[in-house]
């Protein structure tokens, strides 16, 4: 079976440099999140053509996410940041997330009688 992945060998070095810069920028953002929340843990999830989602959970329960253009860049970013990375967003890891009224209104508000406005 033929390999269907397109490879552009003429622009490898500039693309690699761009990927390194993106990974470094994401690692810096992860580090800032970690510092603001007393430490952080994360999980990387492939989201298709859009790349990969880096979900971050702070030691204080705060959470956020970043999107990297590729899974490889996301992996490099979390590696550079030095945070603990989980394979899955399982029960023990998910239990560290603290949610408030905003999240309840946005995620389940309609079902729970919250605002219907988005």
Coordinates of N, CA, C and O in Angstrom, one line a residue:
X1 N 0.8 -1.2 0.0 CA 0.0 0.0 0.0 C 0.9 1.2 0.0 O 1.9 1.3 0.7
X2 N 0.6 2.2 -0.8 CA 1.4 3.4 -0.9 C 1.2 4.3 0.3 O 0.1 4.4 0.9
X3 N 2.3 5.0 0.6 CA 2.3 6.0 1.7 C 1.6 7.3 1.2 O 2.0 7.8 0.2
X4 N 0.5 7.7 1.8 CA -0.2 8.9 1.3 C 0.2 10.2 2.0 O -0.4 11.2 1.7
X5 N 1.2 10.1 2.9 CA 1.6 11.4 3.6 C 2.4 12.2 2.6 O 3.4 11.7 2.0
X6 N 2.1 13.5 2.5 CA 2.9 14.3 1.6 C 4.0 14.9 2.4 O 3.9 15.4 3.5
X7 N 5.2 14.8 1.8 CA 6.4 15.3 2.5 C 7.1 16.4 1.6 O 7.3 16.1 0.4
X8 N 7.3 17.5 2.2 CA 8.0 18.6 1.5 C 9.4 18.7 2.0 O 9.7 19.3 3.0
X9 N 10.3 18.0 1.3 CA 11.7 18.0 1.7 C 12.5 19.3 1.5 O 13.5 19.5 2.1
X10 N 12.0 20.1 0.6 CA 12.7 21.4 0.3 C 12.7 22.4 1.4 O 13.5 23.2 1.6
X11 N 11.6 22.4 2.2 CA 11.4 23.4 3.3 C 11.5 22.8 4.7 O 10.9 23.3 5.6
X12 N 12.2 21.7 4.9 CA 12.3 21.0 6.2 C 12.9 21.9 7.3 O 12.3 22.0 8.4
X13 N 14.0 22.5 7.0 CA 14.6 23.3 8.1 C 13.7 24.5 8.6 O 13.6 24.7 9.8
X14 N 13.2 25.3 7.7 CA 12.3 26.4 8.1 C 11.1 25.9 8.9 O 10.6 26.5 9.9
X15 N 10.5 24.8 8.4 CA 9.3 24.2 9.1 C 9.7 23.7 10.5 O 9.0 23.9 11.4
X16 N 10.9 23.1 10.6 CA 11.4 22.6 11.9 C 11.6 23.8 12.9 O 11.2 23.7 14.0
X17 N 12.2 24.8 12.4 CA 12.4 26.0 13.2 C 11.1 26.6 13.6 O 11.0 27.0 14.8
X18 N 10.1 26.7 12.8 CA 8.8 27.2 13.1 C 8.2 26.3 14.2 O 7.6 26.9 15.1
X19 N 8.3 25.0 14.0 CA 7.7 24.1 15.0 C 8.4 24.3 16.4 O 7.7 24.3 17.4
X20 N 9.7 24.4 16.4 CA 10.4 24.7 17.6 C 10.0 25.9 18.3 O 9.8 26.0 19.5
X21 N 9.8 27.0 17.5 CA 9.3 28.3 18.1 C 7.9 28.1 18.7 O 7.7 28.7 19.8
X22 N 7.1 27.4 18.0 CA 5.7 27.2 18.5 C 5.7 26.4 19.8 O 5.0 26.8 20.7
X23 N 6.5 25.3 19.8 CA 6.6 24.5 21.0 C 7.2 25.3 22.2 O 6.7 25.2 23.3
X24 N 8.2 26.2 21.9 CA 8.7 27.0 23.0 C 7.7 28.0 23.5 O 7.6 28.2 24.7
X25 N 6.9 28.6 22.6 CA 5.9 29.6 23.0 C 4.8 28.9 23.9 O 4.4 29.4 24.9
X26 N 4.4 27.7 23.4 CA 3.4 27.0 24.2 C 4.0 26.6 25.6 O 3.3 26.6 26.6
X27 N 5.2 26.1 25.6 CA 5.9 25.7 26.9 C 5.9 26.9 27.8 O 5.7 26.8 29.0
X28 N 6.2 28.1 27.3 CA 6.2 29.3 28.1 C 4.8 29.6 28.6 O 4.7 30.0 29.8
X29 N 3.8 29.4 27.8 CA 2.4 29.6 28.3 C 2.0 28.6 29.4 O 1.4 28.9 30.4
X30 N 2.4 27.4 29.2 CA 2.2 26.3 30.2 C 2.9 26.7 31.5 O 2.3 26.6 32.6
X31 N 4.1 27.1 31.4 CA 4.9 27.5 32.6 C 4.2 28.7 33.3 O 4.2 28.7 34.5
X32 N 3.7 29.7 32.6 CA 3.0 30.8 33.2 C 1.7 30.3 33.9 O 1.4 30.8 35.0
X33 N 1.0 29.4 33.3 CA -0.2 28.8 33.9 C 0.2 28.1 35.2 O -0.4 28.3 36.2
X34 N 1.2 27.3 35.1 CA 1.7 26.5 36.3 C 2.1 27.4 37.4 O 1.7 27.2 38.6
X35 N 2.8 28.5 37.1 CA 3.3 29.4 38.1 C 2.1 30.1 38.8 O 2.0 30.3 40.0
X36 N 1.1 30.5 38.0 CA -0.1 31.2 38.5 C -1.0 30.3 39.3 O -1.8 30.8 40.1
X37 N -0.9 29.0 39.1 CA -1.8 28.1 39.8 C -1.1 27.1 40.8 O -1.6 26.1 41.2
X38 N 0.1 27.5 41.2 CA 0.8 26.7 42.2 C 1.3 25.3 41.7 O 1.5 24.4 42.4
X39 N 1.5 25.2 40.4 CA 1.9 23.9 39.8 C 0.8 23.5 38.8 O -0.3 24.0 38.8
X40 N 1.1 22.6 37.9 CA 0.1 22.1 37.0 C 0.5 20.7 36.5 O 1.6 20.2 36.5
X41 N -0.6 20.1 36.0 CA -0.5 18.8 35.3 C -1.2 18.9 34.0 O -2.1 19.8 33.9
X42 N -1.0 18.0 33.1 CA -1.7 18.2 31.8 C -1.9 16.8 31.1 O -1.5 15.8 31.6
X43 N -2.7 17.0 30.0 CA -3.0 15.8 29.2 C -3.1 16.3 27.8 O -3.6 17.4 27.5
X44 N -2.5 15.6 26.8 CA -2.5 16.0 25.4 C -3.5 15.0 24.7 O -3.4 13.8 24.8
X45 N -4.4 15.7 23.9 CA -5.4 14.9 23.2 C -5.4 15.3 21.7 O -5.4 16.5 21.4
X46 N -5.3 14.4 20.8 CA -5.4 14.6 19.4 C -6.8 15.1 19.0 O -7.8 14.5 19.4
X47 N -6.9 16.2 18.3 CA -8.2 16.7 17.9 C -8.4 16.8 16.4 O -9.2 17.6 15.9
X48 N -7.7 15.9 15.7 CA -7.8 15.9 14.2 C -7.0 16.9 13.5 O -5.9 17.2 13.9
X49 N -7.5 17.4 12.4 CA -6.7 18.3 11.5 C -6.3 19.6 12.3 O -5.4 20.3 11.9
X50 N -7.1 19.9 13.3 CA -6.8 21.2 14.1 C -5.5 21.0 14.9 O -5.0 21.9 15.5
X51 N -5.1 19.7 15.2 CA -3.9 19.5 15.9 C -4.1 18.7 17.2 O -4.7 17.7 17.2
X52 N -3.7 19.3 18.3 CA -3.8 18.6 19.6 C -4.1 19.7 20.7 O -3.7 20.8 20.7
X53 N -4.9 19.2 21.6 CA -5.4 20.1 22.8 C -4.5 19.7 24.0 O -4.4 18.5 24.3
X54 N -4.0 20.7 24.6 CA -3.2 20.5 25.9 C -4.1 21.0 27.0 O -4.4 22.2 27.1
X55 N -4.7 20.0 27.8 CA -5.5 20.4 28.9 C -4.6 20.5 30.1 O -3.9 19.7 30.4
X56 N -4.8 21.7 30.8 CA -4.0 22.0 32.0 C -4.9 22.0 33.2 O -5.9 22.6 33.2
X57 N -4.4 21.4 34.3 CA -5.1 21.5 35.6 C -4.1 22.0 36.6 O -3.1 21.3 36.9
X58 N -4.4 23.1 37.3 CA -3.5 23.7 38.3 C -3.6 23.0 39.6 O -4.7 22.3 39.9
X59 N -2.6 23.2 40.5 CA -2.7 22.6 41.8 C -3.9 23.1 42.6 O -4.4 22.5 43.5
X60 N -4.3 24.4 42.3 CA -5.4 25.0 43.0 C -6.8 24.6 42.4 O -7.8 25.1 42.8
X61 N -6.8 23.7 41.4 CA -8.0 23.3 40.7 C -8.4 24.1 39.5 O -9.3 23.8 38.8
X62 N -7.7 25.2 39.3 CA -7.9 26.0 38.1 C -7.6 25.2 36.8 O -6.7 24.4 36.9
X63 N -8.3 25.5 35.7 CA -8.0 24.7 34.5 C -8.0 25.6 33.3 O -8.6 26.7 33.3
X64 N -7.4 25.1 32.2 CA -7.4 25.8 31.0 C -6.9 24.9 29.9 O -6.6 23.7 30.2
X65 N -6.9 25.3 28.7 CA -6.3 24.5 27.6 C -5.7 25.4 26.6 O -5.9 26.6 26.5
X66 N -4.8 24.7 25.8 CA -4.1 25.4 24.7 C -4.3 24.4 23.5 O -4.4 23.2 23.7
X67 N -4.2 24.9 22.3 CA -4.2 24.1 21.1 C -2.9 24.3 20.3 O -2.5 25.4 20.1
X68 N -2.3 23.1 20.0 CA -1.1 23.1 19.2 C -1.4 22.7 17.8 O -2.4 21.9 17.6
X69 N -0.7 23.1 16.8 CA -1.0 22.8 15.4 C -0.8 21.3 15.1 O -1.4 20.8 14.2
X70 N 0.1 20.6 15.9 CA 0.3 19.2 15.7 C 0.4 18.5 17.0 O 0.8 19.1 18.0
X71 N 0.2 17.2 17.1 CA 0.4 16.4 18.3 C 1.9 16.5 18.7 O 2.2 16.6 19.9
X72 N 2.8 16.4 17.7 CA 4.2 16.4 18.0 C 4.6 17.7 18.7 O 5.4 17.7 19.7
X73 N 4.1 18.8 18.3 CA 4.4 20.1 18.9 C 3.9 20.2 20.3 O 4.5 20.7 21.2
X74 N 2.7 19.6 20.5 CA 2.1 19.6 21.8 C 2.9 18.8 22.8 O 3.2 19.2 23.9
X75 N 3.4 17.6 22.3 CA 4.2 16.8 23.2 C 5.5 17.5 23.5 O 6.0 17.4 24.6
X76 N 6.1 18.1 22.5 CA 7.4 18.8 22.8 C 7.1 20.0 23.8 O 8.0 20.2 24.7
X77 N 6.0 20.7 23.7 CA 5.7 21.8 24.6 C 5.6 21.3 26.0 O 6.2 21.9 26.9
X78 N 4.8 20.2 26.2 CA 4.7 19.8 27.6 C 6.0 19.2 28.2 O 6.3 19.4 29.3
X79 N 6.8 18.6 27.3 CA 8.1 18.1 27.7 C 9.0 19.3 28.1 O 9.6 19.2 29.2
X80 N 9.0 20.3 27.3 CA 9.8 21.5 27.7 C 9.4 22.2 28.9 O 10.1 22.8 29.7
X81 N 8.1 22.2 29.2 CA 7.5 22.9 30.3 C 7.8 22.2 31.6 O 7.8 22.8 32.7
X82 N 8.0 20.9 31.6 CA 8.4 20.1 32.8 C 7.2 19.7 33.6 O 7.4 19.2 34.7
X83 N 5.9 19.9 33.1 CA 4.8 19.4 33.9 C 4.6 17.9 33.9 O 5.1 17.3 32.9
X84 N 3.8 17.4 34.8 CA 3.4 16.0 34.8 C 2.4 15.8 33.7 O 1.4 16.6 33.6
X85 N 2.5 14.8 32.8 CA 1.6 14.6 31.7 C 0.9 13.3 31.9 O 1.6 12.3 32.2
X86 N -0.4 13.3 31.9 CA -1.2 12.1 32.0 C -1.6 11.5 30.7 O -1.8 12.3 29.7
X87 N -1.7 10.2 30.6 CA -2.1 9.5 29.3 C -3.5 9.8 29.0 O -3.9 10.0 27.9
X88 N -4.4 9.8 30.1 CA -5.8 10.0 29.9 C -6.3 11.0 30.9 O -5.7 11.3 31.9
X89 N -7.5 11.6 30.6 CA -8.1 12.5 31.5 C -9.1 11.6 32.3 O -10.3 11.7 32.2
X90 N -8.5 10.8 33.2 CA -9.2 9.8 34.0 C -9.8 10.5 35.2 O -9.7 11.6 35.5
X91 N -10.5 9.6 36.0 CA -11.2 10.1 37.2 C -10.4 10.8 38.2 O -10.7 11.9 38.7
X92 N -9.2 10.3 38.5 CA -8.3 10.9 39.6 C -7.8 12.2 39.1 O -7.8 13.2 39.9
X93 N -7.4 12.3 37.8 CA -6.9 13.6 37.3 C -8.1 14.6 37.2 O -8.0 15.7 37.5
X94 N -9.2 14.1 36.6 CA -10.4 15.0 36.4 C -10.9 15.5 37.8 O -11.4 16.6 37.8
X95 N -10.8 14.8 38.8 CA -11.3 15.2 40.1 C -10.6 16.4 40.7 O -11.1 17.1 41.6
X96 N -9.4 16.7 40.1 CA -8.6 17.8 40.6 C -9.2 19.2 40.1 O -8.8 20.2 40.6
X97 N -10.0 19.1 39.1 CA -10.6 20.3 38.5 C -11.7 20.9 39.4 O -12.6 20.2 39.8
X98 N -11.6 22.2 39.6 CA -12.6 22.9 40.4 C -13.5 23.7 39.4 O -12.9 24.4 38.6
X99 N -14.8 23.5 39.5 CA -15.7 24.3 38.6 C -16.5 25.2 39.5 O -16.7 25.0 40.7
X100 N -17.0 26.3 38.9 CA -17.8 27.2 39.6 C -19.1 27.5 38.9 O -19.4 26.8 37.9
X101 N -19.8 28.5 39.3 CA -21.1 28.8 38.7 C -21.0 29.1 37.2 O -21.9 28.7 36.4
X102 N -19.9 29.7 36.7 CA -19.8 30.0 35.3 C -19.8 28.7 34.5 O -20.5 28.6 33.5
X103 N -19.0 27.7 34.9 CA -18.9 26.5 34.2 C -20.2 25.7 34.2 O -20.6 25.2 33.2
X104 N -20.9 25.7 35.3 CA -22.2 25.0 35.4 C -23.2 25.7 34.5 O -24.0 25.0 33.8
X105 N -23.2 27.0 34.4 CA -24.1 27.7 33.5 C -23.8 27.4 32.1 O -24.7 27.1 31.3
X106 N -22.6 27.4 31.7 CA -22.2 27.2 30.3 C -22.3 25.8 29.9 O -22.7 25.5 28.8
X107 N -21.9 24.8 30.7 CA -21.9 23.4 30.3 C -23.2 22.7 30.5 O -23.6 21.8 29.8
X108 N -23.9 23.0 31.6 CA -25.1 22.3 31.9 C -26.3 23.2 32.3 O -27.3 22.7 32.8
X109 N -26.1 24.5 32.0 CA -27.1 25.4 32.5 C -28.5 25.2 32.0 O -29.5 25.3 32.8
X110 N -28.7 24.9 30.7 CA -30.0 24.7 30.2 C -30.7 23.5 30.9 O -31.9 23.6 31.3
X111 N -30.0 22.4 31.1 CA -30.6 21.2 31.7 C -30.9 21.5 33.2 O -31.8 20.9 33.7
X112 N -30.1 22.4 33.8 CA -30.3 22.6 35.2 C -31.1 23.9 35.5 O -31.1 24.3 36.7
X113 N -31.7 24.4 34.5 CA -32.5 25.6 34.7 C -31.7 26.9 34.6 O -32.2 28.0 35.0
X114 N -30.5 26.9 34.1 CA -29.7 28.1 34.0 C -30.1 28.9 32.8 O -31.1 28.6 32.1
X115 N -29.3 29.9 32.5 CA -29.6 30.8 31.4 C -29.5 30.1 30.1 O -28.6 29.2 29.9
X116 N -30.4 30.4 29.2 CA -30.3 29.8 27.8 C -29.4 30.6 26.9 O -29.2 30.2 25.7
X117 N -28.9 31.7 27.3 CA -28.0 32.5 26.5 C -26.7 31.9 26.5 O -26.2 31.5 27.5
X118 N -26.0 31.9 25.3 CA -24.7 31.3 25.1 C -23.6 32.3 25.4 O -23.7 33.5 25.4

